[in-house]
PDB file of C-alpha atoms in Angstrom:
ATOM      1  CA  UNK A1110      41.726 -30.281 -27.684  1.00  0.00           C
ATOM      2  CA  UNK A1111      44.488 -30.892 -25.216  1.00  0.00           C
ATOM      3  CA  UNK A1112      45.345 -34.576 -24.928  1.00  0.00           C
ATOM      4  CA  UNK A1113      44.887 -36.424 -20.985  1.00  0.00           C
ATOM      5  CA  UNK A1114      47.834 -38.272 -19.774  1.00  0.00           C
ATOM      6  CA  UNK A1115      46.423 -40.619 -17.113  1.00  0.00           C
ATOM      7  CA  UNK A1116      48.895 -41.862 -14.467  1.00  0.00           C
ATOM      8  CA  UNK A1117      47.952 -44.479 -11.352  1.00  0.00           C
ATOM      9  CA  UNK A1118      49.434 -44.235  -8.492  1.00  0.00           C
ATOM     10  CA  UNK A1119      48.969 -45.449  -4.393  1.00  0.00           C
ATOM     11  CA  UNK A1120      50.066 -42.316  -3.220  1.00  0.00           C
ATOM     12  CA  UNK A1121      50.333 -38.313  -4.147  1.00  0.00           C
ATOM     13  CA  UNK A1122      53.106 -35.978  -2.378  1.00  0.00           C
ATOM     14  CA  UNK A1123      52.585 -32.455  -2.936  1.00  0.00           C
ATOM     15  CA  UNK A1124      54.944 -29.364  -3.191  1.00  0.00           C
ATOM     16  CA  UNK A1125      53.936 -26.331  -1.679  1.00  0.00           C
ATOM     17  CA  UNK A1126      55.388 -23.277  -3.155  1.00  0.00           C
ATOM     18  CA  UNK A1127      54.285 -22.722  -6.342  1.00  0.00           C
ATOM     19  CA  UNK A1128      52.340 -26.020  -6.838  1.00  0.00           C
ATOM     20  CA  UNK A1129      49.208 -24.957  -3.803  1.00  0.00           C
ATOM     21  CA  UNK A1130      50.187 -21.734  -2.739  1.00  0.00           C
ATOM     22  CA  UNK A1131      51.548 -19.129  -5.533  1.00  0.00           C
ATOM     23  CA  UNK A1132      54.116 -17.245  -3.011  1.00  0.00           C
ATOM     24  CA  UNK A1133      56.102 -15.551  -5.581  1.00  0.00           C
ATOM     25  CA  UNK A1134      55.438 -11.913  -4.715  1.00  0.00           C
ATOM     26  CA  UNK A1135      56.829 -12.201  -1.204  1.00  0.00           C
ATOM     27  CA  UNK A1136      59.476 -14.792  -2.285  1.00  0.00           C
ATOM     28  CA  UNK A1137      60.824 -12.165  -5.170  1.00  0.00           C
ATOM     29  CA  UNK A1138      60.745  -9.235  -2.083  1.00  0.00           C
ATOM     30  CA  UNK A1139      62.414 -11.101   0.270  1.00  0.00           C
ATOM     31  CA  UNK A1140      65.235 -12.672  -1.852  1.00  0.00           C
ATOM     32  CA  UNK A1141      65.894  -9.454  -3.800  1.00  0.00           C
ATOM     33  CA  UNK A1142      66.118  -7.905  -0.851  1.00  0.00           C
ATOM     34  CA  UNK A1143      68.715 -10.237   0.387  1.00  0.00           C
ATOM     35  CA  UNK A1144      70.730 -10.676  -2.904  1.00  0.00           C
ATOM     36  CA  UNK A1145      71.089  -6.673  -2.796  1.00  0.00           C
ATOM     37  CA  UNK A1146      72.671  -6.641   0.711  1.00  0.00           C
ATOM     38  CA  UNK A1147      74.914  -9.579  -0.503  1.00  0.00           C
ATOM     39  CA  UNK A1148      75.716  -7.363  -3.948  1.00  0.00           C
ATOM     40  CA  UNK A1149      74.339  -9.683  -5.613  1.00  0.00           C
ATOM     41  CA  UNK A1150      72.244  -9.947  -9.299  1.00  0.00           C
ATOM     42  CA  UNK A1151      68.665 -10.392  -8.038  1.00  0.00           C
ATOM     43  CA  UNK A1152      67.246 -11.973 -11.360  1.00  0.00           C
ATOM     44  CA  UNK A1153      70.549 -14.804 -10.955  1.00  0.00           C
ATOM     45  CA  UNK A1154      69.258 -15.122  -7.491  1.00  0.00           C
ATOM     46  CA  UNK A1155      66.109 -16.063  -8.387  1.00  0.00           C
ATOM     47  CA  UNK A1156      66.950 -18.498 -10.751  1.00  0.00           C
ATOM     48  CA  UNK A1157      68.193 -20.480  -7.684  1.00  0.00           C
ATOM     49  CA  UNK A1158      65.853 -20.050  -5.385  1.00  0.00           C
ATOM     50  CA  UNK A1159      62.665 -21.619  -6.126  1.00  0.00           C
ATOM     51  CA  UNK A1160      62.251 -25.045  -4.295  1.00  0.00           C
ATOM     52  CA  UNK A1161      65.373 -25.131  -1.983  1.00  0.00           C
ATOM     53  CA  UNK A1162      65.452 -24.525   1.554  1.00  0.00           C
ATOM     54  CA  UNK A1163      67.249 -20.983   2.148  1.00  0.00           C
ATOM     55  CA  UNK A1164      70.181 -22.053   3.556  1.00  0.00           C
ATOM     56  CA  UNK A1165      70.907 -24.578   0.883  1.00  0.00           C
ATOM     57  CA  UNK A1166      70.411 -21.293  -1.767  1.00  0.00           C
ATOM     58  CA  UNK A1167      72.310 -19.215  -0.066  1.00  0.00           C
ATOM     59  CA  UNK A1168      75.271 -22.515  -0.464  1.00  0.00           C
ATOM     60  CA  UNK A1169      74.784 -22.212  -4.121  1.00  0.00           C
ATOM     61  CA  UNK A1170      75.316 -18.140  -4.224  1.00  0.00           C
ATOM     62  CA  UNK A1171      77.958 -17.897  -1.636  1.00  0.00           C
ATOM     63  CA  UNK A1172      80.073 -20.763  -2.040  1.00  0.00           C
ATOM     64  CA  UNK A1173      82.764 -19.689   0.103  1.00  0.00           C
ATOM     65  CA  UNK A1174      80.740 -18.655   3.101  1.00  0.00           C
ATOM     66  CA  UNK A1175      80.584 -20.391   5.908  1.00  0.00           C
ATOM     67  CA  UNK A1176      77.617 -23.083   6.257  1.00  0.00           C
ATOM     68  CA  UNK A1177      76.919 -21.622  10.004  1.00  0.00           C
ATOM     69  CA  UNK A1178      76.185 -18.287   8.730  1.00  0.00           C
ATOM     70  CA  UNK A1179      74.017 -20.254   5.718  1.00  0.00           C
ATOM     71  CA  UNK A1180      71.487 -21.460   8.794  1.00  0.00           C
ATOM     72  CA  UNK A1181      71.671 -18.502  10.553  1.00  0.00           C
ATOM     73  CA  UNK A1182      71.081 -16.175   7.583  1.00  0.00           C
ATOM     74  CA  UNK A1183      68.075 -18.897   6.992  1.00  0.00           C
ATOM     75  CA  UNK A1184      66.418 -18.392  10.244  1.00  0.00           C
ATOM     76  CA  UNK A1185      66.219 -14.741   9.827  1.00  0.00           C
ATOM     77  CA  UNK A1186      64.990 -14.998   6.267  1.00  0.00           C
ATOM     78  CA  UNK A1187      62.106 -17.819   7.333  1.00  0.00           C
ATOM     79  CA  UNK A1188      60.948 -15.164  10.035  1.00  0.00           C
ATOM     80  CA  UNK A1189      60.841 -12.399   7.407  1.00  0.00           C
ATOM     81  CA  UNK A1190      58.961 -14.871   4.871  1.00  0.00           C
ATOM     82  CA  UNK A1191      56.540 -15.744   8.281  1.00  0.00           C
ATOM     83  CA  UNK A1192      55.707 -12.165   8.950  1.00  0.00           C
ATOM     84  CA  UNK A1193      54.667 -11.281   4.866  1.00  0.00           C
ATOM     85  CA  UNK A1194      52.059 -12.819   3.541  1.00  0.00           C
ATOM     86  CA  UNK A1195      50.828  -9.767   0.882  1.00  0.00           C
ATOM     87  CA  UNK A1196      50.074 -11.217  -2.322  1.00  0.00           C
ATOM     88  CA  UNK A1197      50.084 -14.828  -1.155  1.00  0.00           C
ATOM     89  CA  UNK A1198      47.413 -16.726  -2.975  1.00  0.00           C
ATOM     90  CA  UNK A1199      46.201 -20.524  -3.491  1.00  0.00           C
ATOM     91  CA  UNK A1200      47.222 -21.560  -7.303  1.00  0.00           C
ATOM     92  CA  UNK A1201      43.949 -22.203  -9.026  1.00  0.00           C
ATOM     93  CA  UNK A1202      42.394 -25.556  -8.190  1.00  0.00           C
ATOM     94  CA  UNK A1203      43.891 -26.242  -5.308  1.00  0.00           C
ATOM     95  CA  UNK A1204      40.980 -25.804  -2.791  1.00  0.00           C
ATOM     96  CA  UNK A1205      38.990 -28.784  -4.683  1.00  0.00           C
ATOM     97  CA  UNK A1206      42.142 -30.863  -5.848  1.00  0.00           C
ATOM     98  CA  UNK A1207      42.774 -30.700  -1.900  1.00  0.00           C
ATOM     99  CA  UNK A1208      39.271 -31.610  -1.215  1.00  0.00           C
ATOM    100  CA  UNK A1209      39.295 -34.567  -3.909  1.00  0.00           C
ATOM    101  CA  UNK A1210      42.264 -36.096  -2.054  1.00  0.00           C
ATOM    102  CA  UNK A1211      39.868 -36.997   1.068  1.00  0.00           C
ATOM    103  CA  UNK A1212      40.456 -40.813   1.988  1.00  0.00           C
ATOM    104  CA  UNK A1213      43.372 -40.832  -0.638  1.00  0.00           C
ATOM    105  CA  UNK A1214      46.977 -41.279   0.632  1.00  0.00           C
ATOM    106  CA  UNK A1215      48.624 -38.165   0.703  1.00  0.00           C
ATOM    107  CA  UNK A1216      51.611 -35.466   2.022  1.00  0.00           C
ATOM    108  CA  UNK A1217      52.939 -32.420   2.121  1.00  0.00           C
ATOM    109  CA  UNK A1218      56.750 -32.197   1.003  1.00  0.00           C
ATOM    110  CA  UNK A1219      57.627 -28.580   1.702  1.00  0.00           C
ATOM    111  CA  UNK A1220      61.029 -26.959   1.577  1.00  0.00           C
ATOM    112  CA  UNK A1221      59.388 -24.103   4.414  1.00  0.00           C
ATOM    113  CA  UNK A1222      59.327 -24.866   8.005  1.00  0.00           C
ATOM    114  CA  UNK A1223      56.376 -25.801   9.904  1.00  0.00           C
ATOM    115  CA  UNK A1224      55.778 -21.714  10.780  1.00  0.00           C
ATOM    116  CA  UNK A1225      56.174 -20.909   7.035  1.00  0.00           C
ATOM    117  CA  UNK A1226      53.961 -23.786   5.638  1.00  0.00           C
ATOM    118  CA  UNK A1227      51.545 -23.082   7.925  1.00  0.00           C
ATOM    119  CA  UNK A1228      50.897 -19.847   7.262  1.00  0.00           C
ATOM    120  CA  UNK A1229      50.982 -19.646   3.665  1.00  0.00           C
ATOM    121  CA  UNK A1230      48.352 -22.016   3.431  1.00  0.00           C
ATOM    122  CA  UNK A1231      46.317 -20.469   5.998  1.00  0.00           C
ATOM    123  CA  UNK A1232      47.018 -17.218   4.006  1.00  0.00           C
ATOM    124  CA  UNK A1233      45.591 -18.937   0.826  1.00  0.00           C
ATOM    125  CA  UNK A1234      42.269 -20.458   2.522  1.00  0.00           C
ATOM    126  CA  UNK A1235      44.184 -24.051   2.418  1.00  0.00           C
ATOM    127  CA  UNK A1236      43.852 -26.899   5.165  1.00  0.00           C
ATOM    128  CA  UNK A1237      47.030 -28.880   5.730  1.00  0.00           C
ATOM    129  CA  UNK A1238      47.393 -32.385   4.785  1.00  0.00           C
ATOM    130  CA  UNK A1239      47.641 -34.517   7.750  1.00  0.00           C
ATOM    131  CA  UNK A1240      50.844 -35.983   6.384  1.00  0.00           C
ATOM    132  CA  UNK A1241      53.468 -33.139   6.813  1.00  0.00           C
ATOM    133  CA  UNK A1242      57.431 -33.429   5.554  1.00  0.00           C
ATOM    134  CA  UNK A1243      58.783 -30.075   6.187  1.00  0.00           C
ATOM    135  CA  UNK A1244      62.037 -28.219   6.981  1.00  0.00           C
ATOM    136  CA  UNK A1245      62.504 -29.281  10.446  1.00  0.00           C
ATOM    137  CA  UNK A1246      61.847 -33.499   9.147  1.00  0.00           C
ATOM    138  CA  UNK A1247      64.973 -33.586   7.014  1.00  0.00           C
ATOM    139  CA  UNK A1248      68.761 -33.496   6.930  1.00  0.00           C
ATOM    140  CA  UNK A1249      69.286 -32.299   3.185  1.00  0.00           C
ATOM    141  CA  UNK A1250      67.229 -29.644   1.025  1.00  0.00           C
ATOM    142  CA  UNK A1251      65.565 -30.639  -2.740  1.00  0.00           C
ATOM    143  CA  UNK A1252      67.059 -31.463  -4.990  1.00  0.00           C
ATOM    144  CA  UNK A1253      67.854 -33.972  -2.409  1.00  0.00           C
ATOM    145  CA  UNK A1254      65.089 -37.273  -2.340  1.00  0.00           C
ATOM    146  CA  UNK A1255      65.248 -37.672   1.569  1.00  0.00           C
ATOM    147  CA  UNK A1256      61.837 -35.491   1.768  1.00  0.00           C
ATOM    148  CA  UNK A1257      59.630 -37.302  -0.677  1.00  0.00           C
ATOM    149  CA  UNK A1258      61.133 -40.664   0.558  1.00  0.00           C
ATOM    150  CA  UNK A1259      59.775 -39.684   3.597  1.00  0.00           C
ATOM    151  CA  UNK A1260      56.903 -38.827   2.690  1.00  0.00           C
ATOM    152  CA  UNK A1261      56.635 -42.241   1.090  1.00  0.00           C
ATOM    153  CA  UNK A1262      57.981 -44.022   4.274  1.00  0.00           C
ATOM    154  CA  UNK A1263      55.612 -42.157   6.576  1.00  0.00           C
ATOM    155  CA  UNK A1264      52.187 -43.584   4.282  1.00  0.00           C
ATOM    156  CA  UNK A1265      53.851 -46.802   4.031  1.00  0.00           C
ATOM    157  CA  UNK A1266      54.150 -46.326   0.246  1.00  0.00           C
ATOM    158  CA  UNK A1267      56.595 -47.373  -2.573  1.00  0.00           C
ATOM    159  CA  UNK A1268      58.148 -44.768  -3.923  1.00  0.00           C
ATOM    160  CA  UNK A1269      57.480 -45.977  -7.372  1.00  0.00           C
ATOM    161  CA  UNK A1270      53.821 -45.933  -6.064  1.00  0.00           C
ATOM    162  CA  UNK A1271      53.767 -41.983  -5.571  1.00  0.00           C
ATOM    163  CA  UNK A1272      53.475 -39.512  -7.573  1.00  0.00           C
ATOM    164  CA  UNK A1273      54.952 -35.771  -7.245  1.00  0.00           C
ATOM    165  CA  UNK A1274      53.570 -32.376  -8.085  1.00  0.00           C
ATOM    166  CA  UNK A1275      56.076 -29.896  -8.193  1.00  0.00           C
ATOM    167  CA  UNK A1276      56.947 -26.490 -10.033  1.00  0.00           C
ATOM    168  CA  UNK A1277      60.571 -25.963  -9.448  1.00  0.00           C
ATOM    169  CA  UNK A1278      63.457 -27.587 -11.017  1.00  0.00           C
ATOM    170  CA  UNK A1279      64.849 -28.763  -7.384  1.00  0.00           C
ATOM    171  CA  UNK A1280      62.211 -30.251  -6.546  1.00  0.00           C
ATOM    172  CA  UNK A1281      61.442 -32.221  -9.780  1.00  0.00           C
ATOM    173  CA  UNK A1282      65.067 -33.326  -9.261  1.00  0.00           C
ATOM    174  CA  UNK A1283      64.310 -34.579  -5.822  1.00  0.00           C
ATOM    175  CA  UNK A1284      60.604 -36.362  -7.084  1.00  0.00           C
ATOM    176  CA  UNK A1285      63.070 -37.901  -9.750  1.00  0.00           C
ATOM    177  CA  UNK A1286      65.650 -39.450  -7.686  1.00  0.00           C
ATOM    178  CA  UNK A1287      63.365 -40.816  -5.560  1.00  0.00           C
ATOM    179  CA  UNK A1288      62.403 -42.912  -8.200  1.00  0.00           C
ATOM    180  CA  UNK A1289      58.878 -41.225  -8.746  1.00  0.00           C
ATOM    181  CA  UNK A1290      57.054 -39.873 -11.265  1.00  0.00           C
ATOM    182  CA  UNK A1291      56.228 -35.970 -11.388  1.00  0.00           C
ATOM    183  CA  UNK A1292      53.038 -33.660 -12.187  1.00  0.00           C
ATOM    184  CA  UNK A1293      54.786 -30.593 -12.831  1.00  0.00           C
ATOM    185  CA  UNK A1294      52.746 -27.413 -12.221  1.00  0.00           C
ATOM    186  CA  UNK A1295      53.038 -23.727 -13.560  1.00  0.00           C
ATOM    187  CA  UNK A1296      55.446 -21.689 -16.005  1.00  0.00           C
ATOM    188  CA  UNK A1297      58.445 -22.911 -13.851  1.00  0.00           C
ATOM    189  CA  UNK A1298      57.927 -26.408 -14.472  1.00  0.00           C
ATOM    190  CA  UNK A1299      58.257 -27.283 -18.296  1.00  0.00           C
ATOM    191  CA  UNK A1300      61.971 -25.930 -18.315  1.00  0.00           C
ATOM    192  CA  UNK A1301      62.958 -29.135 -15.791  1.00  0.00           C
ATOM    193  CA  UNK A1302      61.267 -32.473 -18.060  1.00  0.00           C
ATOM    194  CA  UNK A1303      58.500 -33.381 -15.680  1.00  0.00           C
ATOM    195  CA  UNK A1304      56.709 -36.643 -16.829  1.00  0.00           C
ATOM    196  CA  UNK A1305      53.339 -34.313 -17.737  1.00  0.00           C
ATOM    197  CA  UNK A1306      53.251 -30.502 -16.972  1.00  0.00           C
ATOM    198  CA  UNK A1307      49.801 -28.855 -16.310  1.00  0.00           C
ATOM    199  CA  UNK A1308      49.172 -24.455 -16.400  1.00  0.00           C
ATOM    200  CA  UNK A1309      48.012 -24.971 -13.009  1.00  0.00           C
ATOM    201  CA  UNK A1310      45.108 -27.807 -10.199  1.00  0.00           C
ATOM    202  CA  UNK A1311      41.891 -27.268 -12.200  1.00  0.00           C
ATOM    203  CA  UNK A1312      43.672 -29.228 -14.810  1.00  0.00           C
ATOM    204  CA  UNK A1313      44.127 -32.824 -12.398  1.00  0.00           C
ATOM    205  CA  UNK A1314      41.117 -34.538 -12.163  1.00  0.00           C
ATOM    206  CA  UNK A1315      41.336 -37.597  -8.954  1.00  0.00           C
ATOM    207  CA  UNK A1316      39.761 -40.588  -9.389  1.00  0.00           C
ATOM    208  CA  UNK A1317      39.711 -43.512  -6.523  1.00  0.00           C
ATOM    209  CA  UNK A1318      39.261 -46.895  -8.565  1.00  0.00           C
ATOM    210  CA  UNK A1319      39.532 -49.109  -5.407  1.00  0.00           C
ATOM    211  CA  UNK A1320      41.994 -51.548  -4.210  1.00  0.00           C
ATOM    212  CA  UNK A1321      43.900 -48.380  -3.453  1.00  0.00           C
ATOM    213  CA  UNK A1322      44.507 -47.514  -6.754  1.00  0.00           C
ATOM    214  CA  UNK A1323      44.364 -43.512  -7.531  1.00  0.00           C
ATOM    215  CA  UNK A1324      43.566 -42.927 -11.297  1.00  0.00           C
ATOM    216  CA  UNK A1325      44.787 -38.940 -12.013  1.00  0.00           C
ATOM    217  CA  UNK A1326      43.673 -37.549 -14.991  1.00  0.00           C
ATOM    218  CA  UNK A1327      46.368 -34.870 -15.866  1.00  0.00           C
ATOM    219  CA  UNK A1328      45.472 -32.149 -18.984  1.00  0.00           C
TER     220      UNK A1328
END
């Protein structure tokens, strides 16, 4: 038997990549791709990749390059990621973990742009959350909090109210310092010291317990 953690909260704000939508086929073509024009190891790429917005990757793996050519090289790679959706999947769960949240407080807190985001989850037979924090909402990439504060902000919720699922380790970081706690989801997750870490959504059970009180059963 696998033990339950149970965790209340007011509010949940949800990752995208990785945590709904399993994008990791065209993620892996698309940043190989770019690590071999850059002569660059594609498996140390993709240790970097997961969670960050592009141009805040490409930072980390060309330090010395200028930040203009960052965003630029990040508009061209969000309009290849756009156009390729092979192999781009909802993560098990998520279609009824979506559908439990109806009348709960909730966001999206994606790293993609609002072309990106909503495609893959049209892609993976998602609907989007009404509440929507993505690339074009923030000045600073995960591991950065300013996305998941927010996403607090905009459903008038205290951070130490929310709760965060995530899978990568930037943006368990980012759920961290802003003073939340995080569901971390998938084989990513466990290496970064998420509060609880499920295999994937058919193992979060919602429960509404009034007053505005969300009761998640995690395990």
């Amino acid at each position: 038997m696998t033990a339950t953690t149970v965790l209340t909260a007011r509010a949940l704000l949800l990752d995208m990549d990785g945590t709904l939508v399993n994008s990791d086929a065209v993620v892996e073509r698309c940043w190989r791709r770019w690590a071999e024009r850059h002569g660059l190891d594609g498996d140390e790429v993709m240790k970097v990749v997961h969670g960050r917005q592009g141009y805040a990757s490409m930072a980390v793996l060309l330090p010395n390059r200028p930040m203009e050519q960052n965003y630029a090289d990040n508009a061209r790679m969000l309009a290849e990621e756009t156009a390729d959706m092979d192999g781009v999947v909802a993560i098990p769960g998520a279609a009824e973990f979506l559908a439990s949240l109806h009348g709960v407080p909730h966001a999206l807190v994606t790293s993609a742009d609002v072309g990106l985001s909503t495609a893959r989850m049209a892609a993976a037979g998602l609907g989007l959350p009404d509440v929507r924090v993505t690339a074009e909402s923030v000045g600073a990439s995960k591991p950065d909090p300013e996305g998941f504060l927010k996403g607090a902000a905009e459903l008038g919720v205290a951070p130490e109210d929310c709760v965060v699922f995530e899978d990568s380790g930037a943006g368990i970081s980012a759920g961290r310092r802003a003073g939340m706690r995080v569901v971390g989801v998938g084989p990513r997750a466990g290496f970064h010291r998420p509060d609880v870490v499920v295999r994937d959504l058919t193992q979060v059970r919602v429960e509404v317990v009034g007053g505005g009180t969300i009761r998640l059963h995690v395990g």
